[in-house]
PDB file of C-alpha atoms in Angstrom:
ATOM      1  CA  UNK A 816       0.000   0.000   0.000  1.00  0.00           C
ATOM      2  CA  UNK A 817       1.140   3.501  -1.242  1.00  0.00           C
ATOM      3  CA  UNK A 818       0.902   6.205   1.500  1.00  0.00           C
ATOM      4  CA  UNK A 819       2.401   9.596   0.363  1.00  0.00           C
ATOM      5  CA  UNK A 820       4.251   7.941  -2.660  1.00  0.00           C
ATOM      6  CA  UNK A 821       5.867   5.492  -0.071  1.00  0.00           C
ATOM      7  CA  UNK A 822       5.061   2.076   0.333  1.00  0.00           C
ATOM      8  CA  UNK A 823       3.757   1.317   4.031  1.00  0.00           C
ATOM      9  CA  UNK A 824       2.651  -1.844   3.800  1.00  0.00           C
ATOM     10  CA  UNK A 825       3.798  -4.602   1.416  1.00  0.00           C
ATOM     11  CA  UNK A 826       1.051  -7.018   2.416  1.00  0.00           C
ATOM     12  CA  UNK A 827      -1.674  -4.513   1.800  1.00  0.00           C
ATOM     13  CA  UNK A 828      -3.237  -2.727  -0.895  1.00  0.00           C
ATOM     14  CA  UNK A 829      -6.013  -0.211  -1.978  1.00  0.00           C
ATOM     15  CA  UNK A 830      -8.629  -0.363  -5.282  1.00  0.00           C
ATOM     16  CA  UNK A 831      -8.752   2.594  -7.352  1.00  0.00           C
ATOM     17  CA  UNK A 832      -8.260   3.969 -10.781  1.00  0.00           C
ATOM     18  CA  UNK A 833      -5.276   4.802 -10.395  1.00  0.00           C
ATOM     19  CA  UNK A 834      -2.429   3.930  -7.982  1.00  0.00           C
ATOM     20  CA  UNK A 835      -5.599   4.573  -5.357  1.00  0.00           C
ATOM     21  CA  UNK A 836      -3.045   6.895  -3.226  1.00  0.00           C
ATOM     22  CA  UNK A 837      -5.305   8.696  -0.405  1.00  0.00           C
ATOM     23  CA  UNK A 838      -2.961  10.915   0.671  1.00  0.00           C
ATOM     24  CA  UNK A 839      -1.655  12.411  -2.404  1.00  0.00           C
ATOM     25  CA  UNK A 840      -5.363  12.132  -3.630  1.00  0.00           C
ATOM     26  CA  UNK A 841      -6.284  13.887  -0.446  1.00  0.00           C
ATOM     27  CA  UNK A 842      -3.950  16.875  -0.778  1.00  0.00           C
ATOM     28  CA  UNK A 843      -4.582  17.246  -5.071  1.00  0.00           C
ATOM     29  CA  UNK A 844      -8.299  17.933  -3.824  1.00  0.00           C
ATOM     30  CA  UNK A 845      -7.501  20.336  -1.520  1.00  0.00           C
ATOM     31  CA  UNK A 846      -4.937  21.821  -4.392  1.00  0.00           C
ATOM     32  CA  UNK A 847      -8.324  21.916  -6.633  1.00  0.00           C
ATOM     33  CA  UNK A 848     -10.465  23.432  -3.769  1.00  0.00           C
ATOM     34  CA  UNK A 849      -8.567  26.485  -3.000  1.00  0.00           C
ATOM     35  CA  UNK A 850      -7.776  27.448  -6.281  1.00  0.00           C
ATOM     36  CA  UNK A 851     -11.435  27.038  -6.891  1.00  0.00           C
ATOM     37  CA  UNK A 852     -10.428  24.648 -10.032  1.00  0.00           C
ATOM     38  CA  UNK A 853     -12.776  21.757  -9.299  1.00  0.00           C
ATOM     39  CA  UNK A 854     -11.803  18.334  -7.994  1.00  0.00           C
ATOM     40  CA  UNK A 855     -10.011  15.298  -8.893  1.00  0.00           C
ATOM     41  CA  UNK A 856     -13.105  13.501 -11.449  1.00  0.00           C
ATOM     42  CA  UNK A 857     -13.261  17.077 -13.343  1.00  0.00           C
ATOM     43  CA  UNK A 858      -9.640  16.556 -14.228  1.00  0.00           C
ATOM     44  CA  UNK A 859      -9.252  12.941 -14.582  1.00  0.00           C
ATOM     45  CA  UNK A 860     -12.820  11.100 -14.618  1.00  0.00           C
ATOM     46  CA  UNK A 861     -12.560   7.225 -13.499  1.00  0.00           C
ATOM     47  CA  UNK A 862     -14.329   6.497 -16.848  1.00  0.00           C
ATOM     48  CA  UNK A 863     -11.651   7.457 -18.874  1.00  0.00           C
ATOM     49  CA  UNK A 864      -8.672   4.227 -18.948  1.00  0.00           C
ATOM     50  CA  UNK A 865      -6.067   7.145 -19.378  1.00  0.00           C
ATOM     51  CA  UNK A 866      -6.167   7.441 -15.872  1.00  0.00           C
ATOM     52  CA  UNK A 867      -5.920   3.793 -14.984  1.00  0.00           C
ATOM     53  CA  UNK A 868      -3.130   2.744 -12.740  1.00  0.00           C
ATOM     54  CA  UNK A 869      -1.759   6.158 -12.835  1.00  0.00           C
ATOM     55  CA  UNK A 870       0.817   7.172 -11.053  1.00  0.00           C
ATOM     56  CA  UNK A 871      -0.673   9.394  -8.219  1.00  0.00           C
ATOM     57  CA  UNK A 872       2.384  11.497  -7.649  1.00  0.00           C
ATOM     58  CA  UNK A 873       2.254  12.506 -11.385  1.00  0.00           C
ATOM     59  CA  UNK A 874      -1.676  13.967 -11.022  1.00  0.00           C
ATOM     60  CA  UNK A 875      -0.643  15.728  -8.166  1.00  0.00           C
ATOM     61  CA  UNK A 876       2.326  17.650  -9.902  1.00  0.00           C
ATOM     62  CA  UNK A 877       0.145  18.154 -12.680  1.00  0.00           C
ATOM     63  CA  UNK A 878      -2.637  19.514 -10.350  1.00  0.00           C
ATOM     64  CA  UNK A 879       0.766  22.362  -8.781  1.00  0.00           C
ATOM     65  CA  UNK A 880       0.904  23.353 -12.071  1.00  0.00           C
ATOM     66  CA  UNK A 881      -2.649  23.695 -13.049  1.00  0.00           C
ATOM     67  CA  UNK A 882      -2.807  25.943  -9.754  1.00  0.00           C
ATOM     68  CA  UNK A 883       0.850  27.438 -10.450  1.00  0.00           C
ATOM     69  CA  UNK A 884      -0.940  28.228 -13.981  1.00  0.00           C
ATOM     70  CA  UNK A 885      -3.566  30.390 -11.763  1.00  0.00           C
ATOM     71  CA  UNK A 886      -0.948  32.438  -9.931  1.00  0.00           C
ATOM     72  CA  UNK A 887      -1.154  30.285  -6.830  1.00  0.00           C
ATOM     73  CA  UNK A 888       1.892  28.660  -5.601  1.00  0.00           C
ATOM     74  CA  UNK A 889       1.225  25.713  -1.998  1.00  0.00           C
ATOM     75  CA  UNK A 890       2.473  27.284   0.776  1.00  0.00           C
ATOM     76  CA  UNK A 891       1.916  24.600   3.081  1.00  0.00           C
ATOM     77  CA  UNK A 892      -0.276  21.082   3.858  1.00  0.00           C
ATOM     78  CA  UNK A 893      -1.717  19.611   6.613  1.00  0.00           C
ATOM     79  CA  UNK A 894      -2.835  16.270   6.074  1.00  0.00           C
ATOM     80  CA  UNK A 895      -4.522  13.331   8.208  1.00  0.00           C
ATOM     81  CA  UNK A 896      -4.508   9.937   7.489  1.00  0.00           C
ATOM     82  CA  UNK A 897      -7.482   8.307   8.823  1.00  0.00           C
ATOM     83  CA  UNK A 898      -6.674   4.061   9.647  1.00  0.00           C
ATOM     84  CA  UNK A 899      -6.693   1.833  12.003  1.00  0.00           C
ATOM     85  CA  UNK A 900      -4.307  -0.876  11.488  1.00  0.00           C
ATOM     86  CA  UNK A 901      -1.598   0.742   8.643  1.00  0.00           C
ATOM     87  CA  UNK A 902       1.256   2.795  10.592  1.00  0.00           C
ATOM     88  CA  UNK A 903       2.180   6.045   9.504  1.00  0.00           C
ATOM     89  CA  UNK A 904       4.560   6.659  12.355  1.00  0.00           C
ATOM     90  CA  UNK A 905       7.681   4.964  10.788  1.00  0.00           C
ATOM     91  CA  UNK A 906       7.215   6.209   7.312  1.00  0.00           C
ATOM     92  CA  UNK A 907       6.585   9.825   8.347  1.00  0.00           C
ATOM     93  CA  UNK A 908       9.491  11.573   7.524  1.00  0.00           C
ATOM     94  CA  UNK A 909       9.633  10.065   3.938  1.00  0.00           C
ATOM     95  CA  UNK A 910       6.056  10.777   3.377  1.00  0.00           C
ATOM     96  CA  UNK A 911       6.756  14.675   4.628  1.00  0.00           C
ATOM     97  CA  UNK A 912       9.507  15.083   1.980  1.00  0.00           C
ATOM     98  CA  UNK A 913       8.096  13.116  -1.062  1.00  0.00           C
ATOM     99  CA  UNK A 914       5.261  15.702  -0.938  1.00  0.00           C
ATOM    100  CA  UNK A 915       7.736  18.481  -0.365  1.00  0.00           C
ATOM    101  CA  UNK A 916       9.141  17.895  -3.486  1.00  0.00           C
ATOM    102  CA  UNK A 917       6.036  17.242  -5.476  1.00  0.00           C
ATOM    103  CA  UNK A 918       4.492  20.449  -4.074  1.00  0.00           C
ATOM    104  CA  UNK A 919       7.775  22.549  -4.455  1.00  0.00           C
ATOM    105  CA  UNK A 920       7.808  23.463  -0.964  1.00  0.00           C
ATOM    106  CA  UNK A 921       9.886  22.815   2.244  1.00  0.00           C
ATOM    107  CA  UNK A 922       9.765  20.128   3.626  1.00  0.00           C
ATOM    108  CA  UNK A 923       8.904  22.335   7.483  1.00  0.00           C
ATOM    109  CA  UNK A 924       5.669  23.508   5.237  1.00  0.00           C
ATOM    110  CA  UNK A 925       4.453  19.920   5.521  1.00  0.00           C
ATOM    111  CA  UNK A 926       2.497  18.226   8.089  1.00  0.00           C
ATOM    112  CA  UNK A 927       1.402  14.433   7.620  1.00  0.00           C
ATOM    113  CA  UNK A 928      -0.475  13.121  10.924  1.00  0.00           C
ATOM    114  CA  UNK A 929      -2.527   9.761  11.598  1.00  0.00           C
ATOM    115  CA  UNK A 930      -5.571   9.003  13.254  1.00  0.00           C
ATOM    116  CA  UNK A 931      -8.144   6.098  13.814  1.00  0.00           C
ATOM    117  CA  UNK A 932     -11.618   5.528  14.621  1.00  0.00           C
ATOM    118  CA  UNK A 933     -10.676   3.248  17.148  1.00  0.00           C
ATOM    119  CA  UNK A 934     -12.762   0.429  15.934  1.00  0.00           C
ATOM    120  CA  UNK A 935     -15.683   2.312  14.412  1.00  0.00           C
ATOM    121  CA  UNK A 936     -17.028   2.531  11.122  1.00  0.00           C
ATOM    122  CA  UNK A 937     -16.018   0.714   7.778  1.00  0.00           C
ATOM    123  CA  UNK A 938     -12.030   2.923   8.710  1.00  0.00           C
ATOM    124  CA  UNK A 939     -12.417   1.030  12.149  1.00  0.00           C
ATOM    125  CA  UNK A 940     -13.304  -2.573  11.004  1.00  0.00           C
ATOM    126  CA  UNK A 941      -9.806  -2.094   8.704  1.00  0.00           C
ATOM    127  CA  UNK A 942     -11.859  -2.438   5.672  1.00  0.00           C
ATOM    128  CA  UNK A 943     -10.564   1.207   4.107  1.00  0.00           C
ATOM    129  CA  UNK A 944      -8.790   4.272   5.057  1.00  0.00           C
ATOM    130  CA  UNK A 945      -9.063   8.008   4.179  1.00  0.00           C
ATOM    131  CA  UNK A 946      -6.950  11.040   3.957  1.00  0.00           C
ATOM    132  CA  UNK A 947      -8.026  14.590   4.208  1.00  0.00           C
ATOM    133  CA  UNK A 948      -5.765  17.472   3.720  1.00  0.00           C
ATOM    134  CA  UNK A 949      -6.083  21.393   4.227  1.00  0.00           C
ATOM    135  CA  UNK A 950      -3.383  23.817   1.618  1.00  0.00           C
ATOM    136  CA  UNK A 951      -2.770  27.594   1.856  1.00  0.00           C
ATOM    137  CA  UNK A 952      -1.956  28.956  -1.442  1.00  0.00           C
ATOM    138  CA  UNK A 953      -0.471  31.836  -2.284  1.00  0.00           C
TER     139      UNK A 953
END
């Protein structure tokens, strides 16, 4: 499983169009969001097989520069991964700078934190996980 653009868990795996990354996922939307430029179907729609088994870490760069094309640069992330058996904890510090360098920003402008639901919900019967993410833009 692919957290951040680092693998997390070898044993695990998630289902998605593309490489089904949450996090980076997580933080494109919020790119989209505050540059008011729509979300991640409006720029590449499940129903179109371009987009299968994409690389995630590519649609996010290409979502800096759609924003970058606005006059808005990321300033910084804050991001939550939401799970309750895959560790973020040890992969961290890799996750923090593999999105510093896809968003163009320090790596200090980055925030990556976990969370569970301790045992609740779909999240707390380990049968998914979810990201969300906030961005300031400039």
């Amino acid at each position: 499983m692919m957290i951040g653009g680092i693998v997390v868990a070898e044993d695990r795996g998630l289902v998605g169009t593309s490489d089904a990354d949450v996090l980076l996922h997580a933080v494109a939307d919020a790119i989209l969001g505050a540059a008011a430029l729509g979300d991640l179907g409006t720029h590449f729609p499940s129903s179109d097989e371009r987009w299968a088994n994409a690389d995630s870490g590519e649609l996010l760069a290409h979502v800096v520069d759609l924003a970058r094309g606005s006059g808005l640069l990321v300033d910084s992330v804050d991001a939550t991964v939401i799970a309750e058996k895959v560790r973020i904890g040890p992969h961290r510090e890799s996750i923090r700078t593999r999105l510093a360098g896809l968003l163009d920003v320090l790596v200090d402008r980055v925030s990556v934190k976990a969370t569970s639901t301790d045992g609740m919900g779909y999240i707390g019967n380990d049968e998914g996980i979810a990201a969300v993410a906030v961005v300031v833009l400039n």
